[in-house]
Amino acid sequence: MSAAQTRKRSPRGPYVPGREAQRVILDAARAVFAERGYRGGVLRDVAERAGVSAGNIIHHFGSKEGLLVALLEERDIGSNLGPQPQAGDDFIQGLRDLVRRNSADPGMVRLFATLAAEATEADHPAHQFFRDRYAMVQAAVTTGVEAARHAETLPDGPPAEQIAAGLIAVMDGLQTQWLLNPTFDMVRAFDAHLRAIGAHLNDHA
Amino acid sequence: MSAAQTRKRSPRGPYVPGREAQRVILDAARAVFAERGYRGGVLRDVAERAGVSAGNIIHHFGSKEGLLVALLEERDIGSNLGPQPQAGDDFIQGLRDLVRRNSADPGMVRLFATLAAEATEADHPAHQFFRDRYAMVQAAVTTGVEAARHAETLPDGPPAEQIAAGLIAVMDGLQTQWLLNPTFDMVRAFDAHLRAIGAHLNDHA
């Protein structure tokens, strides 16, 4: 069965060819921006990789910046945190699952690491996106830490929002170490970090 | 007194004007690469900012890559970890001092964060530099964790090298949060992290 046959039919059938083109362009942009950053990534390289013209990209996304926004909105890594944690146990396990999923997707992790670093500049077009994203993730993780403390799967201690900042930081930082050295086991290192802060893990790996 | 008067005399006097030019070029490169990354940073922008010609930069550094190498060698952030820790107490305090110093130097922190992220690509000219740097820092911090455990300023627990990876990760990750949001207090967040892993701090801030 071909990809075309298995593709879900859109209610807006006539737009499918355009969407297919957008998909191919977004895949190419993801690869180019992950490698060269947004500022270092050249639209012509995206076009070449996608097998379309630069004008075709402008037609679909308006500008290089529009392409970046579409890419970020398409798959917000923050959404990986999933629904608000209901139980403290689920929260810790949810973080471990997230690290495990990320460890299977170096391209996406590199894209976000590179963009987040260059977007710390206030005039970067993704600056506000990353500020909002970190604020959202920070709030979700703080809620999760509080739930985990309530469920006694995390001990009391420093303010929950500071523990949350540390958890987000350690996930980001371990990704850098893993991207630099793919033999580095970030799943195991994250588990060690969870144990070091007194988290109760569900297994004895 | 002018800068020229206070400038230390080099034993290689005749080279001072060249070194001065190199200093100006390195300062400009630091700013441009921090903003745009190495791949996004254009030699012409460095030249313009430094008030020299692109040819002058090539004269001094050979190539854009040579300029990057000079920049990285000039001030290796790893050297901030200072001499090998002698006592466990000094090690924890040394990490806190490092975070405090970094919190006064957003330009340098942004430069390293941006370069480290893009250098995770295996074909980036700084890839080996960052791999070596992280291996060196990892070894130094592991030694420090062992010393701190011996001095009972850090509790026993998961393997020292995994605790070290977590400490490096949390320092890197908190920098991203701070660069995105300068009101974020990374010194306090790092102290909270140290408390959460059971470190004994010398004060009650």
mmCIF file of C-alpha atoms in Angstrom:
data_model
loop_
_atom_site.group_PDB
_atom_site.id
_atom_site.type_symbol
_atom_site.label_atom_id
_atom_site.label_comp_id
_atom_site.label_asym_id
_atom_site.label_seq_id
_atom_site.Cartn_x
_atom_site.Cartn_y
_atom_site.Cartn_z
ATOM 1 C CA MET A 1 0.000 0.000 0.000
ATOM 2 C CA SER A 2 1.423 3.387 -0.973
ATOM 3 C CA ALA A 3 1.784 6.360 1.353
ATOM 4 C CA ALA A 4 -0.912 8.114 -0.679
ATOM 5 C CA GLN A 5 -3.345 5.301 -0.029
ATOM 6 C CA THR A 6 -2.751 5.195 3.699
ATOM 7 C CA ARG A 7 -2.854 8.988 4.088
ATOM 8 C CA LYS A 8 -5.943 10.145 5.985
ATOM 9 C CA ARG A 9 -8.409 11.979 3.779
ATOM 10 C CA SER A 10 -8.793 15.625 4.683
ATOM 11 C CA PRO A 11 -12.261 17.228 4.703
ATOM 12 C CA ARG A 12 -10.604 19.921 2.574
ATOM 13 C CA GLY A 13 -9.639 17.511 -0.170
ATOM 14 C CA PRO A 14 -8.525 20.020 -2.801
ATOM 15 C CA TYR A 15 -5.859 21.356 -0.424
ATOM 16 C CA VAL A 16 -4.113 18.030 0.061
ATOM 17 C CA PRO A 17 -1.448 18.635 -2.609
ATOM 18 C CA GLY A 18 -0.603 21.975 -0.957
ATOM 19 C CA ARG A 19 -0.467 20.343 2.431
ATOM 20 C CA GLU A 20 1.757 17.625 1.077
ATOM 21 C CA ALA A 21 4.111 20.313 -0.208
ATOM 22 C CA GLN A 22 4.018 22.038 3.180
ATOM 23 C CA ARG A 23 4.866 18.758 4.897
ATOM 24 C CA VAL A 24 7.901 18.248 2.648
ATOM 25 C CA ILE A 25 9.041 21.859 3.205
ATOM 26 C CA LEU A 26 8.623 21.585 6.994
ATOM 27 C CA ASP A 27 10.647 18.356 7.053
ATOM 28 C CA ALA A 28 13.425 20.075 5.107
ATOM 29 C CA ALA A 29 13.315 23.172 7.327
ATOM 30 C CA ARG A 30 13.511 21.045 10.448
ATOM 31 C CA ALA A 31 16.706 19.428 9.174
ATOM 32 C CA VAL A 32 18.313 22.676 7.976
ATOM 33 C CA PHE A 33 17.484 24.699 11.101
ATOM 34 C CA ALA A 34 18.619 21.865 13.382
ATOM 35 C CA GLU A 35 21.958 21.823 11.595
ATOM 36 C CA ARG A 36 22.570 25.533 11.069
ATOM 37 C CA GLY A 37 20.169 27.294 13.398
ATOM 38 C CA TYR A 38 17.435 29.587 12.160
ATOM 39 C CA ARG A 39 19.758 32.477 11.439
ATOM 40 C CA GLY A 40 22.366 30.292 9.810
ATOM 41 C CA GLY A 41 19.790 28.322 7.836
ATOM 42 C CA VAL A 42 19.333 29.648 4.316
ATOM 43 C CA LEU A 43 15.933 29.461 2.605
ATOM 44 C CA ARG A 44 17.616 28.260 -0.565
ATOM 45 C CA ASP A 45 19.017 25.241 1.310
ATOM 46 C CA VAL A 46 15.528 24.412 2.601
ATOM 47 C CA ALA A 47 14.157 24.721 -0.938
ATOM 48 C CA GLU A 48 16.885 22.539 -2.403
ATOM 49 C CA ARG A 49 16.384 19.856 0.220
ATOM 50 C CA ALA A 50 12.603 19.937 -0.293
ATOM 51 C CA GLY A 51 12.927 19.908 -4.069
ATOM 52 C CA VAL A 52 10.892 23.104 -4.462
ATOM 53 C CA SER A 53 11.737 26.712 -5.301
ATOM 54 C CA ALA A 54 12.355 29.383 -2.676
ATOM 55 C CA GLY A 55 9.362 31.194 -4.184
ATOM 56 C CA ASN A 56 7.243 28.135 -3.468
ATOM 57 C CA ILE A 57 8.211 28.311 0.218
ATOM 58 C CA ILE A 58 7.273 32.000 0.325
ATOM 59 C CA HIS A 59 3.959 31.085 -1.346
ATOM 60 C CA HIS A 60 3.174 28.599 1.424
ATOM 61 C CA PHE A 61 4.623 30.328 4.499
ATOM 62 C CA GLY A 62 4.936 34.006 3.585
ATOM 63 C CA SER A 63 8.551 34.349 4.780
ATOM 64 C CA LYS A 64 11.425 32.511 6.435
ATOM 65 C CA GLU A 65 10.019 33.688 9.761
ATOM 66 C CA GLY A 66 6.587 32.320 8.844
ATOM 67 C CA LEU A 67 8.242 28.989 8.148
ATOM 68 C CA LEU A 68 9.872 29.015 11.584
ATOM 69 C CA VAL A 69 6.576 29.790 13.309
ATOM 70 C CA ALA A 70 4.818 26.975 11.428
ATOM 71 C CA LEU A 71 7.579 24.588 12.434
ATOM 72 C CA LEU A 72 7.376 25.509 16.091
ATOM 73 C CA GLU A 73 3.585 25.421 16.218
ATOM 74 C CA GLU A 74 3.456 22.107 14.402
ATOM 75 C CA ARG A 75 5.024 20.254 17.277
ATOM 76 C CA ASP A 76 5.564 22.108 20.496
ATOM 77 C CA ILE A 77 7.940 20.099 22.622
ATOM 78 C CA GLY A 78 6.039 21.506 25.608
ATOM 79 C CA SER A 79 3.015 19.491 24.569
ATOM 80 C CA ASN A 80 5.114 16.395 25.239
ATOM 81 C CA LEU A 81 4.492 17.025 28.902
ATOM 82 C CA GLY A 82 0.978 15.877 28.078
ATOM 83 C CA PRO A 83 -2.100 16.505 30.182
ATOM 84 C CA GLN A 84 -1.789 18.036 33.619
ATOM 85 C CA PRO A 85 -0.539 15.393 36.029
ATOM 86 C CA GLN A 86 -3.339 13.823 38.063
ATOM 87 C CA ALA A 87 -1.229 11.888 40.526
ATOM 88 C CA GLY A 88 2.281 12.431 41.833
ATOM 89 C CA ASP A 89 3.377 9.057 40.622
ATOM 90 C CA ASP A 90 2.235 9.697 37.060
ATOM 91 C CA PHE A 91 4.158 12.951 37.008
ATOM 92 C CA ILE A 92 7.563 11.444 37.790
ATOM 93 C CA GLN A 93 6.878 8.603 35.375
ATOM 94 C CA GLY A 94 5.721 11.147 32.764
ATOM 95 C CA LEU A 95 9.052 12.972 32.961
ATOM 96 C CA ARG A 96 10.947 9.705 32.564
ATOM 97 C CA ASP A 97 8.801 8.785 29.566
ATOM 98 C CA LEU A 98 9.503 12.190 28.025
ATOM 99 C CA VAL A 99 13.274 11.760 28.391
ATOM 100 C CA ARG A 100 12.988 8.259 26.916
ATOM 101 C CA ARG A 101 10.965 9.535 23.933
ATOM 102 C CA ASN A 102 13.419 12.364 23.335
ATOM 103 C CA SER A 103 16.324 9.918 23.394
ATOM 104 C CA ALA A 104 14.806 8.354 20.258
ATOM 105 C CA ASP A 105 14.551 11.650 18.357
ATOM 106 C CA PRO A 106 17.938 13.427 18.172
ATOM 107 C CA GLY A 107 16.874 15.554 15.188
ATOM 108 C CA MET A 108 13.982 17.168 17.032
ATOM 109 C CA VAL A 109 16.024 17.560 20.225
ATOM 110 C CA ARG A 110 18.845 19.257 18.296
ATOM 111 C CA LEU A 111 16.364 21.574 16.570
ATOM 112 C CA PHE A 112 14.926 22.755 19.876
ATOM 113 C CA ALA A 113 18.310 23.006 21.609
ATOM 114 C CA THR A 114 19.776 25.104 18.785
ATOM 115 C CA LEU A 115 16.710 27.328 18.405
ATOM 116 C CA ALA A 116 16.288 27.811 22.174
ATOM 117 C CA ALA A 117 19.918 28.923 22.482
ATOM 118 C CA GLU A 118 19.841 31.438 19.623
ATOM 119 C CA ALA A 119 16.322 32.591 20.614
ATOM 120 C CA THR A 120 17.656 33.841 23.958
ATOM 121 C CA GLU A 121 18.508 37.024 21.994
ATOM 122 C CA ALA A 122 15.592 39.414 22.538
ATOM 123 C CA ASP A 123 15.296 40.291 18.836
ATOM 124 C CA HIS A 124 15.145 36.679 17.602
ATOM 125 C CA PRO A 125 11.791 35.913 15.914
ATOM 126 C CA ALA A 126 11.257 32.872 18.168
ATOM 127 C CA HIS A 127 12.204 34.727 21.382
ATOM 128 C CA GLN A 128 8.636 35.180 22.595
ATOM 129 C CA PHE A 129 7.711 31.634 21.579
ATOM 130 C CA PHE A 130 10.468 30.193 23.770
ATOM 131 C CA ARG A 131 9.749 32.548 26.655
ATOM 132 C CA ASP A 132 6.090 31.499 26.583
ATOM 133 C CA ARG A 133 7.004 27.863 26.178
ATOM 134 C CA TYR A 134 9.360 27.866 29.163
ATOM 135 C CA ALA A 135 6.817 29.735 31.297
ATOM 136 C CA MET A 136 4.156 27.169 30.370
ATOM 137 C CA VAL A 137 6.437 24.198 31.037
ATOM 138 C CA GLN A 138 7.635 25.789 34.292
ATOM 139 C CA ALA A 139 4.027 26.141 35.497
ATOM 140 C CA ALA A 140 3.142 22.566 34.508
ATOM 141 C CA VAL A 141 6.221 21.083 36.182
ATOM 142 C CA THR A 142 5.686 23.145 39.349
ATOM 143 C CA THR A 143 2.131 21.734 39.563
ATOM 144 C CA GLY A 144 3.572 18.273 39.004
ATOM 145 C CA VAL A 145 6.163 18.709 41.776
ATOM 146 C CA GLU A 146 3.421 19.788 44.173
ATOM 147 C CA ALA A 147 1.300 16.778 43.204
ATOM 148 C CA ALA A 148 4.281 14.452 43.626
ATOM 149 C CA ARG A 149 4.984 15.878 47.059
ATOM 150 C CA HIS A 150 1.337 15.387 47.991
ATOM 151 C CA ALA A 151 1.583 11.781 46.796
ATOM 152 C CA GLU A 152 4.883 11.446 48.708
ATOM 153 C CA THR A 153 6.816 10.397 45.601
ATOM 154 C CA LEU A 154 8.967 13.540 46.000
ATOM 155 C CA PRO A 155 10.207 14.809 49.371
ATOM 156 C CA ASP A 156 9.519 18.275 50.720
ATOM 157 C CA GLY A 157 12.345 20.807 50.517
ATOM 158 C CA PRO A 158 13.105 23.942 48.511
ATOM 159 C CA PRO A 159 10.167 25.789 46.859
ATOM 160 C CA ALA A 160 8.411 23.672 44.214
ATOM 161 C CA GLU A 161 9.069 26.217 41.458
ATOM 162 C CA GLN A 162 12.818 26.036 42.094
ATOM 163 C CA ILE A 163 12.759 22.227 41.999
ATOM 164 C CA ALA A 164 10.756 22.530 38.762
ATOM 165 C CA ALA A 165 13.362 24.890 37.265
ATOM 166 C CA GLY A 166 16.071 22.377 38.187
ATOM 167 C CA LEU A 167 14.164 19.461 36.621
ATOM 168 C CA ILE A 168 13.659 21.362 33.362
ATOM 169 C CA ALA A 169 17.294 22.456 33.420
ATOM 170 C CA VAL A 170 18.620 18.954 33.947
ATOM 171 C CA MET A 171 16.499 17.609 31.071
ATOM 172 C CA ASP A 172 17.774 20.369 28.753
ATOM 173 C CA GLY A 173 21.367 20.032 29.882
ATOM 174 C CA LEU A 174 21.505 16.235 29.603
ATOM 175 C CA GLN A 175 20.270 16.587 26.024
ATOM 176 C CA THR A 176 23.321 18.690 25.161
ATOM 177 C CA GLN A 177 25.643 16.057 26.632
ATOM 178 C CA TRP A 178 23.828 13.299 24.739
ATOM 179 C CA LEU A 179 23.816 15.180 21.415
ATOM 180 C CA LEU A 180 27.550 15.783 21.753
ATOM 181 C CA ASN A 181 28.228 12.182 22.712
ATOM 182 C CA PRO A 182 25.534 9.725 21.571
ATOM 183 C CA THR A 183 26.972 6.971 23.784
ATOM 184 C CA PHE A 184 26.008 9.049 26.841
ATOM 185 C CA ASP A 185 22.966 7.442 28.468
ATOM 186 C CA MET A 186 20.709 10.374 29.322
ATOM 187 C CA VAL A 187 17.836 8.133 30.448
ATOM 188 C CA ARG A 188 20.050 6.609 33.111
ATOM 189 C CA ALA A 189 21.545 9.968 34.091
ATOM 190 C CA PHE A 190 18.064 11.459 34.479
ATOM 191 C CA ASP A 191 16.993 8.541 36.666
ATOM 192 C CA ALA A 192 20.100 9.113 38.798
ATOM 193 C CA HIS A 193 19.132 12.767 39.133
ATOM 194 C CA LEU A 194 15.598 11.798 40.202
ATOM 195 C CA ARG A 195 17.039 9.440 42.830
ATOM 196 C CA ALA A 196 19.441 12.141 44.030
ATOM 197 C CA ILE A 197 16.527 14.515 44.714
ATOM 198 C CA GLY A 198 14.756 11.742 46.600
ATOM 199 C CA ALA A 199 12.125 10.790 44.003
ATOM 200 C CA HIS A 200 10.514 7.376 44.379
ATOM 201 C CA LEU A 201 10.884 5.520 41.098
ATOM 202 C CA ASN A 202 8.646 2.634 40.131
ATOM 203 C CA ASP A 203 11.427 0.234 39.280
ATOM 204 C CA HIS A 204 14.890 -0.724 40.367
ATOM 205 C CA ALA A 205 16.650 -0.258 37.031
ATOM 206 C CA MET B 1 45.865 57.895 31.936
ATOM 207 C CA SER B 2 45.070 56.432 28.541
ATOM 208 C CA ALA B 3 44.447 52.795 27.832
ATOM 209 C CA ALA B 4 47.681 52.754 25.860
ATOM 210 C CA GLN B 5 49.617 53.946 28.909
ATOM 211 C CA THR B 6 48.087 51.365 31.249
ATOM 212 C CA ARG B 7 48.436 48.510 28.772
ATOM 213 C CA LYS B 8 51.012 45.985 29.899
ATOM 214 C CA ARG B 9 54.126 46.025 27.768
ATOM 215 C CA SER B 10 54.655 42.790 25.890
ATOM 216 C CA PRO B 11 58.144 41.319 25.638
ATOM 217 C CA ARG B 12 57.357 41.171 21.906
ATOM 218 C CA GLY B 13 56.799 44.876 21.648
ATOM 219 C CA PRO B 14 56.587 45.188 17.879
ATOM 220 C CA TYR B 15 53.612 42.837 17.838
ATOM 221 C CA VAL B 16 51.463 44.928 20.162
ATOM 222 C CA PRO B 17 49.590 46.701 17.357
ATOM 223 C CA GLY B 18 48.735 43.314 15.798
ATOM 224 C CA ARG B 19 47.622 41.959 19.141
ATOM 225 C CA GLU B 20 45.483 44.993 19.703
ATOM 226 C CA ALA B 21 43.806 44.383 16.353
ATOM 227 C CA GLN B 22 43.302 40.731 17.265
ATOM 228 C CA ARG B 23 41.725 41.771 20.550
ATOM 229 C CA VAL B 24 39.255 44.073 18.769
ATOM 230 C CA ILE B 25 38.425 41.361 16.216
ATOM 231 C CA LEU B 26 37.915 38.726 18.923
ATOM 232 C CA ASP B 27 35.595 41.062 20.842
ATOM 233 C CA ALA B 28 33.555 41.643 17.693
ATOM 234 C CA ALA B 29 33.469 37.915 16.856
ATOM 235 C CA ARG B 30 32.303 37.068 20.354
ATOM 236 C CA ALA B 31 29.346 39.435 19.972
ATOM 237 C CA VAL B 32 28.422 38.314 16.445
ATOM 238 C CA PHE B 33 28.710 34.571 17.148
ATOM 239 C CA ALA B 34 26.748 34.913 20.409
ATOM 240 C CA GLU B 35 23.954 36.627 18.507
ATOM 241 C CA ARG B 36 23.870 34.587 15.316
ATOM 242 C CA GLY B 37 25.831 31.448 16.072
ATOM 243 C CA TYR B 38 29.016 30.522 14.252
ATOM 244 C CA ARG B 39 27.260 29.331 11.115
ATOM 245 C CA GLY B 40 24.876 32.281 11.064
ATOM 246 C CA GLY B 41 27.627 34.773 11.855
ATOM 247 C CA VAL B 42 29.067 36.405 8.745
ATOM 248 C CA LEU B 43 32.743 37.406 8.598
ATOM 249 C CA ARG B 44 31.743 40.735 7.057
ATOM 250 C CA ASP B 45 29.622 41.535 10.147
ATOM 251 C CA VAL B 46 32.582 40.766 12.408
ATOM 252 C CA ALA B 47 34.786 43.001 10.247
ATOM 253 C CA GLU B 48 32.268 45.838 10.254
ATOM 254 C CA ARG B 49 31.842 45.653 14.017
ATOM 255 C CA ALA B 50 35.608 45.584 14.544
ATOM 256 C CA GLY B 51 36.214 48.413 12.091
ATOM 257 C CA VAL B 52 38.604 46.348 9.983
ATOM 258 C CA SER B 53 38.387 44.626 6.604
ATOM 259 C CA ALA B 54 37.454 40.966 6.158
ATOM 260 C CA GLY B 55 40.890 40.537 4.594
ATOM 261 C CA ASN B 56 42.444 41.842 7.793
ATOM 262 C CA ILE B 57 40.642 39.125 9.776
ATOM 263 C CA ILE B 58 41.907 36.466 7.361
ATOM 264 C CA HIS B 59 45.414 37.951 7.774
ATOM 265 C CA HIS B 60 45.239 37.510 11.543
ATOM 266 C CA PHE B 61 43.309 34.248 11.881
ATOM 267 C CA GLY B 62 43.593 32.490 8.518
ATOM 268 C CA SER B 63 39.881 31.747 8.175
ATOM 269 C CA LYS B 64 36.505 32.080 9.884
ATOM 270 C CA GLU B 65 37.190 28.714 11.475
ATOM 271 C CA GLY B 66 40.567 29.929 12.720
ATOM 272 C CA LEU B 67 38.781 32.861 14.319
ATOM 273 C CA LEU B 68 36.399 30.491 16.101
ATOM 274 C CA VAL B 69 39.242 28.354 17.414
ATOM 275 C CA ALA B 70 41.090 31.436 18.706
ATOM 276 C CA LEU B 71 37.924 32.603 20.432
ATOM 277 C CA LEU B 72 37.342 29.273 22.141
ATOM 278 C CA GLU B 73 40.970 28.840 23.192
ATOM 279 C CA GLU B 74 41.158 32.371 24.492
ATOM 280 C CA ARG B 75 38.740 31.673 27.284
ATOM 281 C CA ASP B 76 37.659 28.132 27.870
ATOM 282 C CA ILE B 77 34.670 28.209 30.166
ATOM 283 C CA GLY B 78 35.942 24.873 31.507
ATOM 284 C CA SER B 79 38.894 26.671 33.043
ATOM 285 C CA ASN B 80 36.390 28.480 35.243
ATOM 286 C CA LEU B 81 36.169 25.294 37.259
ATOM 287 C CA GLY B 82 39.594 26.278 38.469
ATOM 288 C CA PRO B 83 42.169 23.941 39.981
ATOM 289 C CA GLN B 84 41.203 20.441 40.992
ATOM 290 C CA PRO B 85 39.150 20.608 44.172
ATOM 291 C CA GLN B 86 41.221 19.885 47.277
ATOM 292 C CA ALA B 87 38.385 19.605 49.779
ATOM 293 C CA GLY B 88 34.733 18.678 49.368
ATOM 294 C CA ASP B 89 33.598 21.950 50.799
ATOM 295 C CA ASP B 90 35.624 24.002 48.321
ATOM 296 C CA PHE B 91 34.125 22.038 45.442
ATOM 297 C CA ILE B 92 30.486 22.845 46.220
ATOM 298 C CA GLN B 93 31.435 26.452 46.917
ATOM 299 C CA GLY B 94 33.433 26.532 43.683
ATOM 300 C CA LEU B 95 30.367 25.510 41.675
ATOM 301 C CA ARG B 96 28.285 28.198 43.372
ATOM 302 C CA ASP B 97 30.965 30.795 42.638
ATOM 303 C CA LEU B 98 31.019 29.708 38.983
ATOM 304 C CA VAL B 99 27.236 30.122 38.645
ATOM 305 C CA ARG B 100 27.498 33.528 40.327
ATOM 306 C CA ARG B 101 30.285 34.658 37.983
ATOM 307 C CA ASN B 102 28.379 33.442 34.944
ATOM 308 C CA SER B 103 25.301 35.361 36.078
ATOM 309 C CA ALA B 104 27.360 38.541 35.598
ATOM 310 C CA ASP B 105 28.383 37.679 32.023
ATOM 311 C CA PRO B 106 25.348 36.998 29.805
ATOM 312 C CA GLY B 107 27.305 37.634 26.588
ATOM 313 C CA MET B 108 29.842 34.892 27.290
ATOM 314 C CA VAL B 109 27.153 32.517 28.536
ATOM 315 C CA ARG B 110 25.081 33.088 25.389
ATOM 316 C CA LEU B 111 28.128 32.534 23.197
ATOM 317 C CA PHE B 112 28.857 29.175 24.787
ATOM 318 C CA ALA B 113 25.196 28.093 24.877
ATOM 319 C CA THR B 114 24.694 28.912 21.188
ATOM 320 C CA LEU B 115 27.979 27.364 20.056
ATOM 321 C CA ALA B 116 27.529 24.237 22.191
ATOM 322 C CA ALA B 117 24.067 23.650 20.702
ATOM 323 C CA GLU B 118 25.109 24.044 17.075
ATOM 324 C CA ALA B 119 28.374 22.180 17.690
ATOM 325 C CA THR B 120 26.431 19.033 18.585
ATOM 326 C CA GLU B 121 26.413 18.418 14.798
ATOM 327 C CA ALA B 122 29.345 16.111 14.086
ATOM 328 C CA ASP B 123 30.618 18.206 11.155
ATOM 329 C CA HIS B 124 30.689 21.521 13.065
ATOM 330 C CA PRO B 125 34.241 22.909 13.352
ATOM 331 C CA ALA B 126 33.869 23.235 17.144
ATOM 332 C CA HIS B 127 32.407 19.745 17.596
ATOM 333 C CA GLN B 128 35.609 18.152 18.881
ATOM 334 C CA PHE B 129 36.365 21.177 21.056
ATOM 335 C CA PHE B 130 33.027 20.849 22.857
ATOM 336 C CA ARG B 131 33.269 17.066 23.127
ATOM 337 C CA ASP B 132 36.715 17.440 24.725
ATOM 338 C CA ARG B 133 35.533 20.281 26.917
ATOM 339 C CA TYR B 134 32.554 18.330 28.256
ATOM 340 C CA ALA B 135 34.714 15.240 28.855
ATOM 341 C CA MET B 136 37.213 17.368 30.766
ATOM 342 C CA VAL B 137 34.540 19.113 32.833
ATOM 343 C CA GLN B 138 32.785 15.796 33.459
ATOM 344 C CA ALA B 139 36.021 14.288 34.811
ATOM 345 C CA ALA B 140 36.723 17.326 37.031
ATOM 346 C CA VAL B 141 33.195 17.418 38.440
ATOM 347 C CA THR B 142 33.189 13.648 39.077
ATOM 348 C CA THR B 143 36.408 14.068 41.065
ATOM 349 C CA GLY B 144 34.770 16.941 42.921
ATOM 350 C CA VAL B 145 31.664 14.900 43.758
ATOM 351 C CA GLU B 146 33.876 12.119 45.140
ATOM 352 C CA ALA B 147 35.821 14.634 47.224
ATOM 353 C CA ALA B 148 32.599 16.201 48.497
ATOM 354 C CA ARG B 149 31.255 12.792 49.483
ATOM 355 C CA HIS B 150 34.505 12.051 51.283
ATOM 356 C CA ALA B 151 34.169 15.369 53.128
ATOM 357 C CA GLU B 152 30.495 14.576 53.794
ATOM 358 C CA THR B 153 29.253 17.740 52.138
ATOM 359 C CA LEU B 154 27.419 15.570 49.573
ATOM 360 C CA PRO B 155 25.551 12.370 50.506
ATOM 361 C CA ASP B 156 26.268 8.984 48.972
ATOM 362 C CA GLY B 157 23.844 7.724 46.333
ATOM 363 C CA PRO B 158 23.915 7.177 42.581
ATOM 364 C CA PRO B 159 27.344 6.833 40.866
ATOM 365 C CA ALA B 160 29.457 10.011 41.134
ATOM 366 C CA GLU B 161 29.739 10.397 37.355
ATOM 367 C CA GLN B 162 25.953 10.443 37.009
ATOM 368 C CA ILE B 163 25.631 13.063 39.759
ATOM 369 C CA ALA B 164 28.342 15.033 37.955
ATOM 370 C CA ALA B 165 26.444 14.816 34.649
ATOM 371 C CA GLY B 166 23.342 16.113 36.450
ATOM 372 C CA LEU B 167 25.254 19.013 38.035
ATOM 373 C CA ILE B 168 26.715 20.072 34.675
ATOM 374 C CA ALA B 169 23.308 19.695 33.050
ATOM 375 C CA VAL B 170 21.525 21.791 35.651
ATOM 376 C CA MET B 171 24.112 24.582 35.297
ATOM 377 C CA ASP B 172 23.740 24.564 31.498
ATOM 378 C CA GLY B 173 19.947 24.350 31.613
ATOM 379 C CA LEU B 174 19.484 27.107 34.187
ATOM 380 C CA GLN B 175 21.566 29.371 31.920
ATOM 381 C CA THR B 176 19.049 28.916 29.111
ATOM 382 C CA GLN B 177 16.184 29.858 31.441
ATOM 383 C CA TRP B 178 18.088 32.894 32.669
ATOM 384 C CA LEU B 179 19.099 34.076 29.187
ATOM 385 C CA LEU B 180 15.462 33.827 28.071
ATOM 386 C CA ASN B 181 14.203 35.606 31.165
ATOM 387 C CA PRO B 182 16.814 37.793 32.884
ATOM 388 C CA THR B 183 14.606 38.180 35.985
ATOM 389 C CA PHE B 184 15.037 34.445 36.633
ATOM 390 C CA ASP B 185 17.417 34.004 39.573
ATOM 391 C CA MET B 186 19.707 31.169 38.508
ATOM 392 C CA VAL B 187 21.971 31.554 41.527
ATOM 393 C CA ARG B 188 19.039 30.863 43.844
ATOM 394 C CA ALA B 189 17.715 28.048 41.639
ATOM 395 C CA PHE B 190 21.146 26.390 41.624
ATOM 396 C CA ASP B 191 21.357 26.630 45.418
ATOM 397 C CA ALA B 192 17.904 25.010 45.611
ATOM 398 C CA HIS B 193 19.154 22.215 43.391
ATOM 399 C CA LEU B 194 22.204 21.707 45.605
ATOM 400 C CA ARG B 195 19.940 21.506 48.660
ATOM 401 C CA ALA B 196 17.616 19.072 46.878
ATOM 402 C CA ILE B 197 20.516 16.673 46.263
ATOM 403 C CA GLY B 198 21.505 16.972 49.903
ATOM 404 C CA ALA B 199 24.549 19.241 49.578
ATOM 405 C CA HIS B 200 25.665 21.073 52.707
ATOM 406 C CA LEU B 201 25.882 24.791 51.911
ATOM 407 C CA ASN B 202 27.963 27.183 53.956
ATOM 408 C CA ASP B 203 25.208 29.729 54.511
ATOM 409 C CA HIS B 204 21.471 29.910 55.018
ATOM 410 C CA ALA B 205 20.615 32.223 52.123
#
